[in-house]
mmCIF file of C-alpha atoms and ligand atoms in Angstrom:
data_model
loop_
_atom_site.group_PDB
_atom_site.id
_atom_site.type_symbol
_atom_site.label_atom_id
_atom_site.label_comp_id
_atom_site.label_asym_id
_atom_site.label_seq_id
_atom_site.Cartn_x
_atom_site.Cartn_y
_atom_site.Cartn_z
ATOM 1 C CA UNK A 315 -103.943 94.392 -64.910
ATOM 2 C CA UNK A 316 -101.345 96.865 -66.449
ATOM 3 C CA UNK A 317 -101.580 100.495 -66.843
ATOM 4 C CA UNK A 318 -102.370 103.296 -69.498
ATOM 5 C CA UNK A 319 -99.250 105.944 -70.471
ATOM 6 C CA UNK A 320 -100.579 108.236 -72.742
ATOM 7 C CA UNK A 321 -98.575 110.897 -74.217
ATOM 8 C CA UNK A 322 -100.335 114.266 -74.962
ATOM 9 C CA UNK A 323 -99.321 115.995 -77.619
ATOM 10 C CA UNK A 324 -99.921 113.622 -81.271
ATOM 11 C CA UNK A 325 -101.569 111.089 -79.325
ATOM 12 C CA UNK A 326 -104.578 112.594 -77.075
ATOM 13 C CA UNK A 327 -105.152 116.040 -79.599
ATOM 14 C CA UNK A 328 -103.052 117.831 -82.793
ATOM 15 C CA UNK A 329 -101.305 120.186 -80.793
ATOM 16 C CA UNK A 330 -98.336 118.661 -82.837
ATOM 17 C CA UNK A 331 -99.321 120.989 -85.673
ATOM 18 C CA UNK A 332 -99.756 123.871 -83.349
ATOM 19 C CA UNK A 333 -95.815 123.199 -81.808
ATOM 20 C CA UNK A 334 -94.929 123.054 -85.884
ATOM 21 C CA UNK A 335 -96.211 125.926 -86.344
ATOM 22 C CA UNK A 336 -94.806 128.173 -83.655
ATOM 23 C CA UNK A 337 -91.379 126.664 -84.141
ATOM 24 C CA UNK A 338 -91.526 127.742 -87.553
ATOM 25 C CA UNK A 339 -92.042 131.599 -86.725
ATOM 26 C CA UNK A 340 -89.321 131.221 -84.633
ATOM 27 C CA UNK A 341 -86.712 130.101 -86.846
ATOM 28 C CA UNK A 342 -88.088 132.563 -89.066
ATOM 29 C CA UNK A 343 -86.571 135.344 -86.472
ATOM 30 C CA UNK A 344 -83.468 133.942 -88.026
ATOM 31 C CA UNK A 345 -84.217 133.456 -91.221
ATOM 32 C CA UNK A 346 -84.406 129.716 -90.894
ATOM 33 C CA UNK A 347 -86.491 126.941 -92.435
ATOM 34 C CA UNK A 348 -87.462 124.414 -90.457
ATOM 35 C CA UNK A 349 -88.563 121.012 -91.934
ATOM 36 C CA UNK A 350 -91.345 119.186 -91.550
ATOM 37 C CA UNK A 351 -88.413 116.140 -91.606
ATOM 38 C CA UNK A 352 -86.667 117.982 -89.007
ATOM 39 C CA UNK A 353 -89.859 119.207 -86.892
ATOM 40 C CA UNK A 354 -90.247 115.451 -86.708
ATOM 41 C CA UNK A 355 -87.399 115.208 -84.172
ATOM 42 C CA UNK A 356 -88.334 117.815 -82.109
ATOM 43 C CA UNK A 357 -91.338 115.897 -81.154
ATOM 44 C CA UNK A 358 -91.727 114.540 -77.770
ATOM 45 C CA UNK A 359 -88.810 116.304 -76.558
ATOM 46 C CA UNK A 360 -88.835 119.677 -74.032
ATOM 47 C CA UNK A 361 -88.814 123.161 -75.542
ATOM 48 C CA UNK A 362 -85.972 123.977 -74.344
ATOM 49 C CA UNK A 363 -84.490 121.517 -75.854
ATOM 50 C CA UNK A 364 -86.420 121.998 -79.049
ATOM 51 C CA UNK A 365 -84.641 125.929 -79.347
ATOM 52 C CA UNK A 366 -81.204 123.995 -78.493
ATOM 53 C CA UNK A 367 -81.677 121.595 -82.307
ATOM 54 C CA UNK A 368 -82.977 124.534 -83.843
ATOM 55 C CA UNK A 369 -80.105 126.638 -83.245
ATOM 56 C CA UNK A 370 -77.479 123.962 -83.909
ATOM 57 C CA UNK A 371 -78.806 123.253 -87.040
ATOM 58 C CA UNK A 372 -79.304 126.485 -87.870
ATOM 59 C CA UNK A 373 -75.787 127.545 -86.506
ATOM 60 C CA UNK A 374 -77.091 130.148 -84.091
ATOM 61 C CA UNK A 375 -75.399 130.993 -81.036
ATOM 62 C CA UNK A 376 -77.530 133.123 -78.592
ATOM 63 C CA UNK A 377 -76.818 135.034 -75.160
ATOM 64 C CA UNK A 378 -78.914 133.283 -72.177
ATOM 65 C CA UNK A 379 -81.125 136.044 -72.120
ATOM 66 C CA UNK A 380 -81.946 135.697 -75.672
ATOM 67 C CA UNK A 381 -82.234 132.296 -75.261
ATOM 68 C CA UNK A 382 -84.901 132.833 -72.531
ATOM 69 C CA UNK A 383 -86.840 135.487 -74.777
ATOM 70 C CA UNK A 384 -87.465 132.986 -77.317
ATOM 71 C CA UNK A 385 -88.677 129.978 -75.276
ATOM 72 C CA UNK A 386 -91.160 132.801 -73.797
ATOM 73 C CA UNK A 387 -92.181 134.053 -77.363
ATOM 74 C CA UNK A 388 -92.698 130.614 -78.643
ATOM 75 C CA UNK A 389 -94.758 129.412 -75.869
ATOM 76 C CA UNK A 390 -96.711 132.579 -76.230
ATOM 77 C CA UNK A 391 -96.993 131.896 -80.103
ATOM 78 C CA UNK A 392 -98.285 128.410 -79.386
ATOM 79 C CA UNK A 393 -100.266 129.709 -76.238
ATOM 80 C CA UNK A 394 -102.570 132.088 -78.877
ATOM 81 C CA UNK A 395 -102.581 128.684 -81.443
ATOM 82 C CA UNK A 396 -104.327 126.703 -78.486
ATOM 83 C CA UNK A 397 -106.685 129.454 -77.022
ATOM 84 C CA UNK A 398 -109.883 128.131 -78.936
ATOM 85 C CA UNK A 399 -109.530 124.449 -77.938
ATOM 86 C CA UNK A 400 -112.345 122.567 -76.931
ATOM 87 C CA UNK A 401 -113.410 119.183 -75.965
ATOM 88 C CA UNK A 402 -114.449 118.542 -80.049
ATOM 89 C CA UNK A 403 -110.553 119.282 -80.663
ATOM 90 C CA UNK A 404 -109.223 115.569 -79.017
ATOM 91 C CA UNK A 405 -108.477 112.842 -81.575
ATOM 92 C CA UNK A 406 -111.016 110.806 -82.964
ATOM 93 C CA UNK A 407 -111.379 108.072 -81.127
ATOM 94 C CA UNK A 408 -109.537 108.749 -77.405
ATOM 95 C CA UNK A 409 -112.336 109.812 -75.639
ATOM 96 C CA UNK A 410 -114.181 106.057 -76.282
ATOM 97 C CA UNK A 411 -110.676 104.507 -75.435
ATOM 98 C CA UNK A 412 -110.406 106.396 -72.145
ATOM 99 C CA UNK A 413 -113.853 105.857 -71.659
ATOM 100 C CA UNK A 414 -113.312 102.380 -71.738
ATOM 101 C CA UNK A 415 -110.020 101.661 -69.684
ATOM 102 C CA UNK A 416 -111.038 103.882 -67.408
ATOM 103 C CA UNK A 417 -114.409 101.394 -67.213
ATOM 104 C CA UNK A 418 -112.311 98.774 -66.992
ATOM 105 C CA UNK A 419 -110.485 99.675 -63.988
ATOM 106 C CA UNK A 420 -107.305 100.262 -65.851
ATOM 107 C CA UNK A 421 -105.137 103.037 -64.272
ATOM 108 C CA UNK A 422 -104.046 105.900 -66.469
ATOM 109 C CA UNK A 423 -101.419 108.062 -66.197
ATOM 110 C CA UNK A 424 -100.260 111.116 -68.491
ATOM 111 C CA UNK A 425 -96.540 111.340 -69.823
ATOM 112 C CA UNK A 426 -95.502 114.265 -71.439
ATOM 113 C CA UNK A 427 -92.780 116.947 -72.239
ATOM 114 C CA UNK A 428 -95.275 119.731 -72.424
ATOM 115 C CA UNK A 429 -95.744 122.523 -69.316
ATOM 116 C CA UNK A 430 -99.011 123.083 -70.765
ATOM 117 C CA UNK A 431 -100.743 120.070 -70.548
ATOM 118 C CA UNK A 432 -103.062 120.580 -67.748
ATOM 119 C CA UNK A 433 -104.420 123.867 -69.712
ATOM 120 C CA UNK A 434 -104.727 121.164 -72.890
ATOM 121 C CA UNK A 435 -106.413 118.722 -70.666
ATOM 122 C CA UNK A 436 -108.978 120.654 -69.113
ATOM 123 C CA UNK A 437 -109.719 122.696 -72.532
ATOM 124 C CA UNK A 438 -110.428 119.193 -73.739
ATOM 125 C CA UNK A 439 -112.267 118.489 -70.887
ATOM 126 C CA UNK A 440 -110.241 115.427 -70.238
ATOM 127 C CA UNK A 441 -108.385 116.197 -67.216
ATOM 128 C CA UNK A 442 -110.543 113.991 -64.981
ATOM 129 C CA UNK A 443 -109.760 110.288 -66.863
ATOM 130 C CA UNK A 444 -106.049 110.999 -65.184
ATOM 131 C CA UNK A 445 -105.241 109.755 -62.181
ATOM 132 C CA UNK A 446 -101.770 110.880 -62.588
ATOM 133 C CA UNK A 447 -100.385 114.028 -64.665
ATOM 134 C CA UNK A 448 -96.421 113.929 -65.432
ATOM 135 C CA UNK A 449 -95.099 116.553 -67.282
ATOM 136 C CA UNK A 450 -92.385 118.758 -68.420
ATOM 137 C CA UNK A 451 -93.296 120.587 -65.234
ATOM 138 C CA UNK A 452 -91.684 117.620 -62.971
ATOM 139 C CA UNK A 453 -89.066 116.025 -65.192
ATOM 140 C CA UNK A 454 -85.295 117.595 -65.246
ATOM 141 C CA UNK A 455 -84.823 115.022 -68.995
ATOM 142 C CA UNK A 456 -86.762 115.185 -71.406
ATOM 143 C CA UNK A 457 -87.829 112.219 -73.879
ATOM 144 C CA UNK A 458 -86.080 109.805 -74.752
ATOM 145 C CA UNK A 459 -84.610 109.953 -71.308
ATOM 146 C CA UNK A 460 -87.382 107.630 -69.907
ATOM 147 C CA UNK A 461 -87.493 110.134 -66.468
ATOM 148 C CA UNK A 462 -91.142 110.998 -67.158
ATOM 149 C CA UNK A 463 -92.489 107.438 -67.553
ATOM 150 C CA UNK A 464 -90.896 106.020 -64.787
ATOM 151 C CA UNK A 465 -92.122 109.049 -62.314
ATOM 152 C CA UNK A 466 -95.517 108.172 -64.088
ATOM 153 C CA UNK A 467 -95.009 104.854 -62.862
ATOM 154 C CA UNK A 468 -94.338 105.808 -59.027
ATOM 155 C CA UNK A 469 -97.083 107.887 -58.876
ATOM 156 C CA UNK A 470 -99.356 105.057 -60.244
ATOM 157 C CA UNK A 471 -97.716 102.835 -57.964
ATOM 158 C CA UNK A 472 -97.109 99.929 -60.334
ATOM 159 C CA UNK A 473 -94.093 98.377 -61.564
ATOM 160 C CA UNK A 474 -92.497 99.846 -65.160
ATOM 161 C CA UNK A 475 -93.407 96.845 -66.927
ATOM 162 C CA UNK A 476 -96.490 96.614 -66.128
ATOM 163 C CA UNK A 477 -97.565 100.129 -67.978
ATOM 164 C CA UNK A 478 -98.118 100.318 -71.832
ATOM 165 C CA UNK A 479 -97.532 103.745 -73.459
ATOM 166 C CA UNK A 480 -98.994 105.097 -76.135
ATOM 167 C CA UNK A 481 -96.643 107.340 -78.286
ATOM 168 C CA UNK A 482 -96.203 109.252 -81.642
ATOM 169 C CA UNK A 483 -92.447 110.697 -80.999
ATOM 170 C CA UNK A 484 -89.674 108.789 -81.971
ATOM 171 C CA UNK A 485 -88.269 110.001 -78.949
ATOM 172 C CA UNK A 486 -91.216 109.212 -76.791
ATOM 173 C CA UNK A 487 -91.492 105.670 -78.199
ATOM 174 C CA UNK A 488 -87.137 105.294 -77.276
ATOM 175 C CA UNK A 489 -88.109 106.743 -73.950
ATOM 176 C CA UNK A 490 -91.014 103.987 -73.413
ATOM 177 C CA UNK A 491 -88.269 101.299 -74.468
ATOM 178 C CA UNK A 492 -85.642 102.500 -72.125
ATOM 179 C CA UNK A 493 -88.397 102.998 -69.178
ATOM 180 C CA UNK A 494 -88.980 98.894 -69.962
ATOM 181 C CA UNK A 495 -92.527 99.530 -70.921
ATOM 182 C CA UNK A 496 -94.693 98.070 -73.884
ATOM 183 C CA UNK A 497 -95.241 100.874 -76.164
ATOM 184 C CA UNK A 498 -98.208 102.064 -78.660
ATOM 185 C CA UNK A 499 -97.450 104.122 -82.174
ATOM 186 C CA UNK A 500 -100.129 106.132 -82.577
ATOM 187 C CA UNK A 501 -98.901 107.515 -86.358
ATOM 188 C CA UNK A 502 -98.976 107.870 -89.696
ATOM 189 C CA UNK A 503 -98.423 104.274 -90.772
ATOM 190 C CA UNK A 504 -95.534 105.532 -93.145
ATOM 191 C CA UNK A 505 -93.682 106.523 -90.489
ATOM 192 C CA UNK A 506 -91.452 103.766 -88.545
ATOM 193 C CA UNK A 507 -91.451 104.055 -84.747
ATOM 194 C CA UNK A 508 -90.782 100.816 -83.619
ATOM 195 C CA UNK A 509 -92.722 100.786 -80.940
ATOM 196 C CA UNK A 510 -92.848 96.885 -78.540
ATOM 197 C CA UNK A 511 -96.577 96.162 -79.789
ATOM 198 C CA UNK A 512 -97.466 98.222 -82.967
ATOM 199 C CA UNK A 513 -98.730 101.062 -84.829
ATOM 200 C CA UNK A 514 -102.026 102.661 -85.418
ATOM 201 C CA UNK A 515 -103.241 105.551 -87.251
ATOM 202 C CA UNK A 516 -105.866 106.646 -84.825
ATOM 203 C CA UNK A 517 -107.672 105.053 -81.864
ATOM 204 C CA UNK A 518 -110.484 104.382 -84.180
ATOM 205 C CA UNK A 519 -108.029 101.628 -85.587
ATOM 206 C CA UNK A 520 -108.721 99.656 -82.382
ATOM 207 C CA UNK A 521 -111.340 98.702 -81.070
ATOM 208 C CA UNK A 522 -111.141 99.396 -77.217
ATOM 209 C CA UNK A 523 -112.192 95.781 -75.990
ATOM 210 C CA UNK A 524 -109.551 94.766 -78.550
ATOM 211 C CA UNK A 525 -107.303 96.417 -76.802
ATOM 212 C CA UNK A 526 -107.769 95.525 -73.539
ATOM 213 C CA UNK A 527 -106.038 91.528 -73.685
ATOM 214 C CA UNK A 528 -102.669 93.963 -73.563
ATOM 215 C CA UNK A 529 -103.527 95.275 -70.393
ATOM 216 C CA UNK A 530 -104.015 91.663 -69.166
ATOM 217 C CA UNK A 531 -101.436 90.430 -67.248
ATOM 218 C CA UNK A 532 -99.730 87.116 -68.023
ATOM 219 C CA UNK A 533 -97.977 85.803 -64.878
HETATM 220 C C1 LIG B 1264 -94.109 117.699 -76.396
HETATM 221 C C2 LIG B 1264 -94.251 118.083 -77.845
HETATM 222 O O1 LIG B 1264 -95.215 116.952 -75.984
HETATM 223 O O2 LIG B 1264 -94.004 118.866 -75.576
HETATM 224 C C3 LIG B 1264 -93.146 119.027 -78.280
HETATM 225 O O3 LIG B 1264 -94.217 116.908 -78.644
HETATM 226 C C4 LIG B 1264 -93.115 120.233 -77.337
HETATM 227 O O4 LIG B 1264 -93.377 119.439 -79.602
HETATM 228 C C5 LIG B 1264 -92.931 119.747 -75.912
HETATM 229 O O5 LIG B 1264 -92.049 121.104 -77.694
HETATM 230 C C6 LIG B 1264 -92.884 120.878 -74.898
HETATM 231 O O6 LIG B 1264 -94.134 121.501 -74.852
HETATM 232 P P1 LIG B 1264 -94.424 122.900 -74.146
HETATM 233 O O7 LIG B 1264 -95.930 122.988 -74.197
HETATM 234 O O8 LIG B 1264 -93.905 122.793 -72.748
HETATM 235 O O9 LIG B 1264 -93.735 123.941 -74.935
HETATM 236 MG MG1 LIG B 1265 -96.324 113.469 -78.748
#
């Protein structure tokens, strides 16, 4: 039997939106727009370096201390967009598929660039389905350096190919690839992420039996 990777942030709940929007009142401070087409590439990938794009493609040079101020004000911006979360916020759809791997024996693990995703998970009242939690609390690279996969893997105690990860970054889904893992696009089906097995709009695309004959191993 493989394991479960799941990213957090686009995949498990919309914090995605929330990161959006706090990014965007920060490049505000300099009078910069930020994208929705460029907000797409700062998915999956650490805050810090998140204010590193934003300022080269804004052309902003700022003292370390400066620097520091705004990772702290944008966290605290997306902080106050998270404090009402509660377990109706997750996806449609993820609690059934956890539900059911879980059921199933599968081992799950969580892969993400966020430092907040144990306050996410337990808002959601998730935090239990995990038998592992890697984050952007234990991982020097971020996405689509495939660091926090493989430490997911360790911890799990299986082999990299033998996990499937379920992604909506471009970088995340690079990351999955590079890690040698099967990977999962959960997105909007416009979007290309080229992930090993395919794409879904939500997990109520799938049903979760369906799902499971990927977690089967063939030896
Ligand atoms: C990723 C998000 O999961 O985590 C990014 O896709 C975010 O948008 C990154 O910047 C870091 O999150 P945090 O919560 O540590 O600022
Ligand atoms: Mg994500």
């Amino acid at each position: 039997m493989k394991s479960a990777i799941f990213d957090l942030d686009g995949v498990i709940v919309d914090t995605a939106k929330f990161h959006y929007l706090a990014w965007k009142e920060i490049a505000q401070k300099f009078n910069y727009k930020l994208t929705q087409v460029q907000n797409e590439k700062l998915k999956g990938i650490s805050r810090k370096d998140s204010l590193s794009l934003l300022l080269k493609w804004s052309g902003n040079n700022l003292s370390n201390n400066e620097f520091n101020n705004l990772l702290a004000d944008k966290n605290d911006l997306y902080l106050d967009q998270i404090k009402n979360l509660t377990k109706k916020d997750s996806l449609p759809g993820i609690n059934k598929t956890l539900n059911y791997l879980k059921k199933a024996g599968i081992k799950i693990a969580l892969g993400s660039a966020s430092k907040n995703s144990k306050i996410v998970l337990k808002k959601l009242s998730l935090i239990n389905f995990f038998d592992v939690i890697i984050d952007g609390n234990d991982v020097l690279n971020s996405k689509p350096n495939p660091e926090v996969f493989i430490k997911g893997a360790q911890a799990l105690g299986v082999p990299c190919c033998d996990c499937i990860v379920f992604e909506d970054s471009i970088a995340g889904v690079k990351a999955a690839k590079a890690a040698m893992m099967d990977a999962i696009g959960i997105c909007n089906l416009k979007q290309n992420l080229k992930p090993t097995i395919f794409n879904i709009k939500s997990f109520l695309a799938i049903e979760p039996n369906n799902l499971l004959k990927y977690f089967m191993k063939n030896e």
